[in-house]
mmCIF file of C-alpha atoms in Angstrom:
data_model
loop_
_atom_site.group_PDB
_atom_site.id
_atom_site.type_symbol
_atom_site.label_atom_id
_atom_site.label_comp_id
_atom_site.label_asym_id
_atom_site.label_seq_id
_atom_site.Cartn_x
_atom_site.Cartn_y
_atom_site.Cartn_z
ATOM 1 C CA MET A 48 -0.107 0.018 0.130
ATOM 2 C CA GLY A 49 1.546 3.458 -1.091
ATOM 3 C CA LYS A 50 1.014 6.618 0.820
ATOM 4 C CA PRO A 51 -1.014 9.325 -1.057
ATOM 5 C CA MET A 52 0.861 12.031 -2.984
ATOM 6 C CA ARG A 53 0.862 15.291 -1.274
ATOM 7 C CA ILE A 54 1.570 18.951 -2.387
ATOM 8 C CA PRO A 55 1.615 22.235 -0.168
ATOM 9 C CA ALA A 56 -1.790 23.184 1.066
ATOM 10 C CA LYS A 57 -1.931 26.466 -1.031
ATOM 11 C CA HIS A 58 -1.730 24.834 -4.274
ATOM 12 C CA SER A 59 -3.207 26.096 -7.762
ATOM 13 C CA LEU A 60 -5.842 24.031 -9.527
ATOM 14 C CA ASP A 61 -3.307 23.205 -12.294
ATOM 15 C CA ALA A 62 -0.648 22.213 -9.897
ATOM 16 C CA LEU A 63 -3.216 19.997 -8.201
ATOM 17 C CA LEU A 64 -4.265 18.346 -11.615
ATOM 18 C CA ASP A 65 -0.507 18.076 -12.710
ATOM 19 C CA ALA A 66 0.041 15.866 -9.514
ATOM 20 C CA LEU A 67 -2.913 13.680 -10.214
ATOM 21 C CA ARG A 68 -1.847 13.043 -13.585
ATOM 22 C CA GLU A 69 1.631 11.558 -12.391
ATOM 23 C CA THR A 70 0.252 9.254 -9.827
ATOM 24 C CA PRO A 71 1.360 5.650 -10.225
ATOM 25 C CA ALA A 72 -2.461 4.480 -10.165
ATOM 26 C CA MET A 73 -3.067 6.703 -13.269
ATOM 27 C CA HIS A 74 0.029 5.721 -15.124
ATOM 28 C CA SER A 75 -1.030 1.876 -14.567
ATOM 29 C CA LYS A 76 -4.225 2.604 -16.633
ATOM 30 C CA ALA A 77 -2.094 3.270 -19.666
ATOM 31 C CA SER A 78 -1.141 -0.404 -19.883
ATOM 32 C CA ILE A 79 -4.853 -1.444 -20.642
ATOM 33 C CA GLN A 80 -4.490 0.348 -23.969
ATOM 34 C CA ARG A 81 -2.480 -2.765 -25.602
ATOM 35 C CA PRO A 82 -5.315 -5.338 -25.094
ATOM 36 C CA ALA A 83 -7.997 -2.545 -25.819
ATOM 37 C CA THR A 84 -6.259 -2.100 -29.081
ATOM 38 C CA ALA A 85 -6.577 -5.898 -29.898
ATOM 39 C CA LEU A 86 -10.111 -6.024 -29.094
ATOM 40 C CA SER A 87 -10.903 -2.926 -31.226
ATOM 41 C CA GLN A 88 -10.292 -5.041 -34.105
ATOM 42 C CA SER A 89 -13.253 -7.234 -33.597
ATOM 43 C CA ARG A 90 -15.879 -5.255 -31.861
ATOM 44 C CA PRO A 91 -19.572 -6.477 -32.170
ATOM 45 C CA GLN A 92 -22.199 -3.841 -32.852
ATOM 46 C CA ASP A 93 -24.867 -5.360 -30.928
ATOM 47 C CA ARG A 94 -25.465 -3.645 -27.625
ATOM 48 C CA ASP A 95 -25.990 -7.049 -25.629
ATOM 49 C CA ALA A 96 -22.662 -8.249 -27.056
ATOM 50 C CA LEU A 97 -20.965 -4.994 -26.067
ATOM 51 C CA TYR A 98 -22.069 -5.300 -22.643
ATOM 52 C CA ALA A 99 -20.034 -8.297 -21.920
ATOM 53 C CA LEU A 100 -16.963 -6.491 -23.204
ATOM 54 C CA PRO A 101 -14.508 -4.596 -21.008
ATOM 55 C CA GLY A 102 -15.248 -0.867 -20.239
ATOM 56 C CA ASP A 103 -17.794 -1.472 -17.349
ATOM 57 C CA ASP A 104 -17.063 -2.802 -13.815
ATOM 58 C CA THR A 105 -18.152 -6.184 -14.937
ATOM 59 C CA ALA A 106 -19.013 -8.135 -17.838
ATOM 60 C CA ALA A 107 -22.923 -8.562 -18.448
ATOM 61 C CA ILE A 108 -24.219 -11.401 -20.163
ATOM 62 C CA ARG A 109 -27.742 -11.465 -21.284
ATOM 63 C CA CYS A 110 -29.671 -14.714 -19.823
ATOM 64 C CA GLY A 111 -33.172 -14.540 -20.779
ATOM 65 C CA ASP A 112 -34.864 -11.546 -18.771
ATOM 66 C CA HIS A 113 -31.733 -10.754 -16.687
ATOM 67 C CA TYR A 114 -28.047 -10.279 -16.957
ATOM 68 C CA GLN A 115 -25.553 -12.547 -15.423
ATOM 69 C CA LEU A 116 -22.560 -10.340 -13.985
ATOM 70 C CA LEU A 117 -19.021 -11.485 -13.786
ATOM 71 C CA ALA A 118 -15.942 -9.592 -12.579
ATOM 72 C CA ILE A 119 -12.450 -10.383 -11.121
ATOM 73 C CA GLU A 120 -10.060 -8.290 -8.927
ATOM 74 C CA GLY A 121 -6.425 -9.012 -8.355
ATOM 75 C CA MET A 122 -4.851 -7.359 -5.177
ATOM 76 C CA ILE A 123 -1.319 -5.551 -5.390
ATOM 77 C CA PRO A 124 1.146 -8.051 -4.096
ATOM 78 C CA ARG A 125 2.687 -5.623 -1.661
ATOM 79 C CA PHE A 126 -0.995 -4.936 0.081
ATOM 80 C CA VAL A 127 -1.276 -8.766 0.339
ATOM 81 C CA GLU A 128 1.905 -9.141 1.910
ATOM 82 C CA GLN A 129 1.413 -6.095 4.180
ATOM 83 C CA ALA A 130 -2.055 -6.590 5.215
ATOM 84 C CA PRO A 131 -3.410 -9.962 4.489
ATOM 85 C CA TRP A 132 -6.767 -9.471 6.326
ATOM 86 C CA PHE A 133 -7.511 -6.363 5.017
ATOM 87 C CA ALA A 134 -6.590 -7.696 1.330
ATOM 88 C CA GLY A 135 -8.836 -10.318 1.804
ATOM 89 C CA TRP A 136 -11.880 -8.272 2.858
ATOM 90 C CA SER A 137 -11.008 -5.508 0.432
ATOM 91 C CA ALA A 138 -10.882 -8.095 -2.912
ATOM 92 C CA VAL A 139 -14.617 -9.187 -2.085
ATOM 93 C CA MET A 140 -15.599 -5.698 -1.179
ATOM 94 C CA ALA A 141 -14.236 -4.228 -4.378
ATOM 95 C CA ASN A 142 -16.001 -6.922 -6.367
ATOM 96 C CA VAL A 143 -19.277 -6.234 -4.707
ATOM 97 C CA SER A 144 -19.082 -2.767 -5.250
ATOM 98 C CA ASP A 145 -18.430 -3.628 -9.116
ATOM 99 C CA ILE A 146 -21.599 -5.673 -9.066
ATOM 100 C CA ALA A 147 -23.674 -2.812 -7.537
ATOM 101 C CA ALA A 148 -22.462 -0.522 -9.981
ATOM 102 C CA MET A 149 -23.819 -2.446 -12.864
ATOM 103 C CA GLY A 150 -27.294 -2.026 -11.073
ATOM 104 C CA GLY A 151 -26.906 -5.714 -9.783
ATOM 105 C CA ARG A 152 -26.764 -7.828 -6.585
ATOM 106 C CA ALA A 153 -24.070 -10.092 -5.728
ATOM 107 C CA THR A 154 -24.156 -14.135 -5.458
ATOM 108 C CA ALA A 155 -20.972 -15.871 -5.087
ATOM 109 C CA VAL A 156 -17.248 -15.527 -5.299
ATOM 110 C CA VAL A 157 -14.295 -17.855 -5.813
ATOM 111 C CA ASN A 158 -10.710 -16.915 -4.986
ATOM 112 C CA ALA A 159 -7.065 -17.746 -5.781
ATOM 113 C CA TYR A 160 -4.484 -17.118 -3.528
ATOM 114 C CA TRP A 161 -0.687 -18.048 -3.148
ATOM 115 C CA HIS A 162 1.381 -17.569 -0.027
ATOM 116 C CA HIS A 163 4.671 -18.481 1.484
ATOM 117 C CA ASP A 164 3.654 -17.787 5.213
ATOM 118 C CA PRO A 165 0.645 -20.040 6.339
ATOM 119 C CA THR A 166 -0.293 -17.655 9.066
ATOM 120 C CA CYS A 167 -0.723 -14.694 6.703
ATOM 121 C CA ALA A 168 -2.424 -17.050 4.223
ATOM 122 C CA ASP A 169 -4.896 -17.948 7.147
ATOM 123 C CA GLN A 170 -5.572 -14.274 7.431
ATOM 124 C CA VAL A 171 -6.179 -13.616 3.803
ATOM 125 C CA LEU A 172 -8.720 -16.432 3.799
ATOM 126 C CA ALA A 173 -10.339 -14.971 7.052
ATOM 127 C CA GLY A 174 -10.767 -11.509 5.495
ATOM 128 C CA ILE A 175 -12.356 -13.339 2.430
ATOM 129 C CA ARG A 176 -14.719 -15.310 4.650
ATOM 130 C CA GLU A 177 -15.793 -12.269 6.775
ATOM 131 C CA ALA A 178 -16.588 -10.249 3.902
ATOM 132 C CA CYS A 179 -18.588 -12.974 2.416
ATOM 133 C CA ARG A 180 -20.638 -13.119 5.643
ATOM 134 C CA ALA A 181 -21.035 -9.421 5.801
ATOM 135 C CA TYR A 182 -22.186 -8.963 2.240
ATOM 136 C CA GLY A 183 -24.258 -12.262 2.219
ATOM 137 C CA LEU A 184 -22.166 -14.147 -0.443
ATOM 138 C CA ILE A 185 -21.529 -17.705 -0.998
ATOM 139 C CA LEU A 186 -17.684 -18.440 -0.741
ATOM 140 C CA ALA A 187 -17.821 -21.257 -3.403
ATOM 141 C CA GLY A 188 -13.983 -22.256 -3.393
ATOM 142 C CA GLY A 189 -11.345 -21.554 -5.788
ATOM 143 C CA HIS A 190 -7.481 -22.426 -5.833
ATOM 144 C CA THR A 191 -4.882 -22.168 -2.893
ATOM 145 C CA SER A 192 -1.178 -22.705 -3.131
ATOM 146 C CA GLN A 193 0.884 -22.365 0.003
ATOM 147 C CA ALA A 194 4.586 -23.170 -0.371
ATOM 148 C CA THR A 195 7.858 -21.919 0.448
ATOM 149 C CA GLY A 196 9.034 -19.408 -2.027
ATOM 150 C CA ASN A 197 5.410 -18.493 -3.301
ATOM 151 C CA PRO A 198 4.774 -14.943 -3.812
ATOM 152 C CA ALA A 199 1.885 -13.302 -1.820
ATOM 153 C CA ALA A 200 -0.719 -12.924 -4.563
ATOM 154 C CA LEU A 201 -4.522 -12.855 -4.346
ATOM 155 C CA ALA A 202 -7.421 -12.666 -6.852
ATOM 156 C CA VAL A 203 -11.142 -12.866 -6.247
ATOM 157 C CA ALA A 204 -13.721 -13.342 -8.960
ATOM 158 C CA ILE A 205 -17.480 -12.620 -8.325
ATOM 159 C CA THR A 206 -20.878 -13.328 -9.867
ATOM 160 C CA GLY A 207 -24.232 -11.641 -9.628
ATOM 161 C CA MET A 208 -27.436 -10.812 -11.406
ATOM 162 C CA ALA A 209 -29.264 -7.502 -12.688
ATOM 163 C CA THR A 210 -32.468 -6.976 -14.350
ATOM 164 C CA HIS A 211 -31.887 -3.501 -15.209
ATOM 165 C CA LEU A 212 -28.479 -2.687 -16.247
ATOM 166 C CA LEU A 213 -26.366 0.189 -15.497
ATOM 167 C CA SER A 214 -23.693 0.698 -18.040
ATOM 168 C CA THR A 215 -20.891 3.244 -19.192
ATOM 169 C CA LEU A 216 -22.537 2.558 -22.853
ATOM 170 C CA HIS A 217 -25.477 4.713 -21.295
ATOM 171 C CA VAL A 218 -23.729 7.891 -20.502
ATOM 172 C CA ALA A 219 -24.776 10.628 -22.739
ATOM 173 C CA PRO A 220 -24.601 14.498 -22.967
ATOM 174 C CA GLY A 221 -26.883 16.308 -21.010
ATOM 175 C CA GLN A 222 -26.837 13.982 -17.928
ATOM 176 C CA VAL A 223 -26.119 14.951 -14.336
ATOM 177 C CA LEU A 224 -22.943 13.779 -13.019
ATOM 178 C CA ALA A 225 -23.105 13.035 -9.399
ATOM 179 C CA LEU A 226 -21.052 11.319 -6.468
ATOM 180 C CA ALA A 227 -22.539 9.236 -3.731
ATOM 181 C CA VAL A 228 -19.903 8.293 -0.895
ATOM 182 C CA ASP A 229 -20.301 7.001 2.721
ATOM 183 C CA LEU A 230 -18.286 9.589 4.626
ATOM 184 C CA ASN A 231 -18.884 7.803 7.867
ATOM 185 C CA GLY A 232 -15.368 6.221 8.098
ATOM 186 C CA GLN A 233 -11.805 6.638 8.379
ATOM 187 C CA TRP A 234 -8.522 6.749 6.626
ATOM 188 C CA HIS A 235 -6.561 3.388 6.853
ATOM 189 C CA ALA A 236 -3.280 4.449 8.203
ATOM 190 C CA GLU A 237 -1.295 6.677 5.728
ATOM 191 C CA THR A 238 -2.764 5.051 2.753
ATOM 192 C CA PRO A 239 -5.515 6.347 0.108
ATOM 193 C CA TYR A 240 -7.879 3.771 1.498
ATOM 194 C CA TRP A 241 -11.228 5.373 3.210
ATOM 195 C CA LYS A 242 -13.062 2.694 5.180
ATOM 196 C CA ALA A 243 -16.762 3.057 6.095
ATOM 197 C CA PHE A 244 -17.268 -0.541 6.760
ATOM 198 C CA GLU A 245 -15.495 -1.058 10.058
ATOM 199 C CA GLN A 246 -18.059 -1.765 13.178
ATOM 200 C CA VAL A 247 -21.028 -1.517 10.699
ATOM 201 C CA PRO A 248 -23.852 -4.163 11.219
ATOM 202 C CA ALA A 249 -23.845 -6.480 8.079
ATOM 203 C CA GLU A 250 -27.655 -5.600 7.439
ATOM 204 C CA LEU A 251 -26.628 -1.764 7.035
ATOM 205 C CA LEU A 252 -23.711 -2.549 4.471
ATOM 206 C CA ARG A 253 -26.120 -4.485 2.548
ATOM 207 C CA ARG A 254 -28.824 -1.922 2.581
ATOM 208 C CA LYS A 255 -26.371 0.825 1.353
ATOM 209 C CA LEU A 256 -25.466 -1.272 -1.648
ATOM 210 C CA GLU A 257 -29.317 -2.088 -2.337
ATOM 211 C CA VAL A 258 -29.634 1.453 -3.206
ATOM 212 C CA LEU A 259 -28.160 1.236 -6.492
ATOM 213 C CA PRO A 260 -29.894 -1.770 -7.994
ATOM 214 C CA THR A 261 -33.239 -0.338 -6.623
ATOM 215 C CA LEU A 262 -32.719 2.940 -8.423
ATOM 216 C CA ALA A 263 -31.649 1.077 -11.571
ATOM 217 C CA GLU A 264 -34.922 -0.880 -11.458
ATOM 218 C CA ALA A 265 -36.855 2.070 -11.122
ATOM 219 C CA GLY A 266 -35.073 3.701 -14.222
ATOM 220 C CA LEU A 267 -33.539 6.592 -12.230
ATOM 221 C CA LEU A 268 -29.903 5.949 -12.892
ATOM 222 C CA GLN A 269 -28.217 5.557 -16.433
ATOM 223 C CA ALA A 270 -24.644 4.493 -15.169
ATOM 224 C CA ALA A 271 -22.537 4.108 -12.267
ATOM 225 C CA LYS A 272 -18.876 3.456 -11.722
ATOM 226 C CA ASP A 273 -17.244 2.230 -8.421
ATOM 227 C CA ILE A 274 -14.326 4.606 -7.498
ATOM 228 C CA SER A 275 -11.140 2.777 -7.828
ATOM 229 C CA ASN A 276 -7.327 3.132 -7.109
ATOM 230 C CA ALA A 277 -7.258 5.459 -10.091
ATOM 231 C CA GLY A 278 -9.269 8.022 -7.877
ATOM 232 C CA LEU A 279 -12.308 10.138 -8.563
ATOM 233 C CA LEU A 280 -10.879 11.791 -11.981
ATOM 234 C CA GLY A 281 -9.176 8.542 -13.356
ATOM 235 C CA THR A 282 -12.628 6.738 -12.398
ATOM 236 C CA LEU A 283 -14.352 9.625 -14.313
ATOM 237 C CA LEU A 284 -12.500 9.168 -17.269
ATOM 238 C CA MET A 285 -13.223 5.549 -17.407
ATOM 239 C CA LEU A 286 -17.001 6.324 -16.894
ATOM 240 C CA LEU A 287 -16.844 8.609 -20.008
ATOM 241 C CA GLU A 288 -14.331 7.003 -22.238
ATOM 242 C CA PRO A 289 -16.658 4.191 -23.712
ATOM 243 C CA THR A 290 -18.949 6.463 -25.266
ATOM 244 C CA GLY A 291 -16.534 9.356 -26.143
ATOM 245 C CA CYS A 292 -18.320 11.720 -23.724
ATOM 246 C CA GLY A 293 -16.691 14.759 -21.822
ATOM 247 C CA ALA A 294 -17.679 16.204 -18.505
ATOM 248 C CA GLU A 295 -17.173 19.295 -16.345
ATOM 249 C CA ILE A 296 -16.787 18.570 -12.569
ATOM 250 C CA ASP A 297 -16.908 21.276 -9.780
ATOM 251 C CA LEU A 298 -14.384 20.171 -6.980
ATOM 252 C CA ASP A 299 -16.100 22.750 -4.534
ATOM 253 C CA GLN A 300 -19.181 20.603 -4.732
ATOM 254 C CA LEU A 301 -17.476 17.309 -3.554
ATOM 255 C CA PRO A 302 -18.628 15.772 -0.562
ATOM 256 C CA ARG A 303 -15.466 14.789 1.552
ATOM 257 C CA PRO A 304 -14.280 14.124 4.885
ATOM 258 C CA ALA A 305 -13.627 16.898 7.589
ATOM 259 C CA ASP A 306 -9.998 15.993 7.557
ATOM 260 C CA GLY A 307 -9.833 15.365 3.706
ATOM 261 C CA ASP A 308 -7.068 17.242 2.019
ATOM 262 C CA LEU A 309 -8.371 17.752 -1.433
ATOM 263 C CA LEU A 310 -5.356 15.944 -2.957
ATOM 264 C CA ARG A 311 -5.639 12.979 -0.724
ATOM 265 C CA TRP A 312 -9.493 12.737 -1.315
ATOM 266 C CA LEU A 313 -8.992 12.824 -5.085
ATOM 267 C CA GLN A 314 -6.676 9.828 -4.750
ATOM 268 C CA ALA A 315 -8.827 8.117 -2.334
ATOM 269 C CA PHE A 316 -10.236 4.446 -2.762
ATOM 270 C CA PRO A 317 -13.221 4.477 -0.829
ATOM 271 C CA SER A 318 -15.284 1.487 0.677
ATOM 272 C CA PHE A 319 -18.326 2.861 -0.723
ATOM 273 C CA GLY A 320 -17.921 5.522 -3.545
ATOM 274 C CA PHE A 321 -19.638 5.576 -6.908
ATOM 275 C CA LEU A 322 -19.802 8.110 -9.552
ATOM 276 C CA LEU A 323 -23.337 8.404 -11.163
ATOM 277 C CA SER A 324 -24.808 9.466 -14.472
ATOM 278 C CA LEU A 325 -28.598 10.314 -14.527
ATOM 279 C CA ASN A 326 -31.192 12.405 -16.104
ATOM 280 C CA ALA A 327 -31.754 16.006 -14.487
ATOM 281 C CA ASP A 328 -35.469 15.153 -13.711
ATOM 282 C CA ASP A 329 -34.396 12.124 -11.585
ATOM 283 C CA TRP A 330 -31.840 14.077 -9.443
ATOM 284 C CA ASP A 331 -34.034 14.750 -6.437
ATOM 285 C CA SER A 332 -35.194 11.072 -6.095
ATOM 286 C CA VAL A 333 -31.989 9.793 -6.412
ATOM 287 C CA GLN A 334 -30.197 12.114 -3.810
ATOM 288 C CA ALA A 335 -33.092 11.244 -1.449
ATOM 289 C CA ALA A 336 -32.579 7.535 -1.821
ATOM 290 C CA PHE A 337 -28.821 7.747 -0.950
ATOM 291 C CA THR A 338 -29.533 10.455 2.015
ATOM 292 C CA ALA A 339 -32.118 7.990 3.506
ATOM 293 C CA GLU A 340 -29.262 5.250 4.089
ATOM 294 C CA GLY A 341 -26.612 7.887 5.543
ATOM 295 C CA ILE A 342 -24.818 8.132 2.258
ATOM 296 C CA SER A 343 -23.644 11.718 1.053
ATOM 297 C CA CYS A 344 -24.830 12.390 -2.490
ATOM 298 C CA ALA A 345 -24.151 15.459 -4.409
ATOM 299 C CA ARG A 346 -24.521 16.811 -7.750
ATOM 300 C CA ILE A 347 -20.943 17.568 -8.984
ATOM 301 C CA GLY A 348 -21.043 18.318 -12.659
ATOM 302 C CA SER A 349 -22.500 17.490 -16.077
ATOM 303 C CA ILE A 350 -21.843 15.267 -18.959
ATOM 304 C CA ASN A 351 -21.210 16.851 -22.381
ATOM 305 C CA ALA A 352 -20.014 15.848 -25.953
ATOM 306 C CA SER A 353 -16.526 17.321 -25.706
ATOM 307 C CA ALA A 354 -14.539 14.242 -24.873
ATOM 308 C CA ARG A 355 -12.628 16.605 -22.522
ATOM 309 C CA LEU A 356 -12.678 16.377 -18.512
ATOM 310 C CA ASP A 357 -12.722 19.899 -17.333
ATOM 311 C CA VAL A 358 -12.202 20.755 -13.624
ATOM 312 C CA CYS A 359 -13.606 23.736 -12.064
ATOM 313 C CA GLN A 360 -12.532 25.181 -8.645
ATOM 314 C CA ALA A 361 -13.787 28.491 -7.577
ATOM 315 C CA ASP A 362 -13.362 30.688 -10.596
ATOM 316 C CA HIS A 363 -10.750 28.771 -12.360
ATOM 317 C CA VAL A 364 -11.296 25.970 -14.995
ATOM 318 C CA SER A 365 -8.728 23.665 -16.256
ATOM 319 C CA THR A 366 -8.673 20.482 -18.622
ATOM 320 C CA PHE A 367 -7.529 17.548 -16.714
ATOM 321 C CA TRP A 368 -7.568 15.137 -19.778
ATOM 322 C CA ASP A 369 -8.710 15.349 -23.339
ATOM 323 C CA LEU A 370 -9.734 11.791 -24.528
ATOM 324 C CA ALA A 371 -9.856 12.620 -28.166
ATOM 325 C CA SER A 372 -6.162 13.226 -28.254
ATOM 326 C CA THR A 373 -4.975 10.889 -25.419
ATOM 327 C CA PRO A 374 -6.763 7.681 -24.520
ATOM 328 C CA PHE A 375 -7.063 6.708 -21.197
ATOM 329 C CA THR A 376 -7.856 2.906 -21.145
ATOM 330 C CA GLY A 377 -8.610 2.968 -24.930
ATOM 331 C CA PHE A 378 -12.098 1.157 -24.388
ATOM 332 C CA THR A 379 -14.392 3.300 -26.698
ATOM 333 C CA TYR A 380 -17.326 1.781 -28.545
ATOM 334 C CA PRO A 381 -19.945 3.145 -30.936
ATOM 335 C CA ARG A 382 -22.409 5.355 -29.211
ATOM 336 C CA GLN A 383 -25.929 3.663 -29.545
ATOM 337 C CA GLU A 384 -29.306 4.742 -28.512
ATOM 338 C CA PRO A 385 -30.953 2.558 -25.502
#
């Protein structure tokens, strides 16, 4: 686990954005462009086929009147080595959030882990089991290797179901951009991880996640994306890129912790944090649904057709990224009507 990058408290917007572009998490997304390029050579045009391709938080596979959702998360080896229990928990938590971001409900997970230390390996598995109990999942098995000389490595895969899909393919100009985040938590040591699950009853954890599929089934959300280790702006780029859209975001409107330095918060990987796109007429209902469960939800910007991510703070506006000239992950698909 790495410490979040810091710059002096009195920074300009341009300096802030420069610092964020240079984080290791942002640079790591460039490596996705190679498989994205290979995939682009045989992209299907059918929307249901596109739902199964990379770009969303999970693959979505049409099965009659619903979609089967499938995703996998690999943990950074240093994280597994230094915090085995938390790595196990986080692997499940991240996957559950990916399912929720698609408007779905998670059902079961499998895991694959390697370790050289039996005690640490037991802690990894304990974290996985406790997260499965908390989120009501079946732990269906997986692959285990414990031997001297093994690396500390962990991946967890998940499956779930959705009847009304949320997808980045639904992002379109004119939509509202919102942030829903659970601020009832604390930082994990000096890392970018914002934990809002400790000492929280399992029933409440599940109820908070249930807001997303409930809103999806009511037709009140178009797309959602779980805020990942690329931080808020990196995650927003991944929300926009599949349809080639742009956005303007106002940093002054962001919900954030009282002790949340802005640069640190923009690098945060929250245990419950989602970017949302929705129609303006649905905003009041969406905000009320999250607020009812103790989740902060704010309107932070809007979607447009520019392919640029423009960031506002006070009276200053600066372009963070231009997807038309600089791909982020490279996953871009033909824009289609729902």
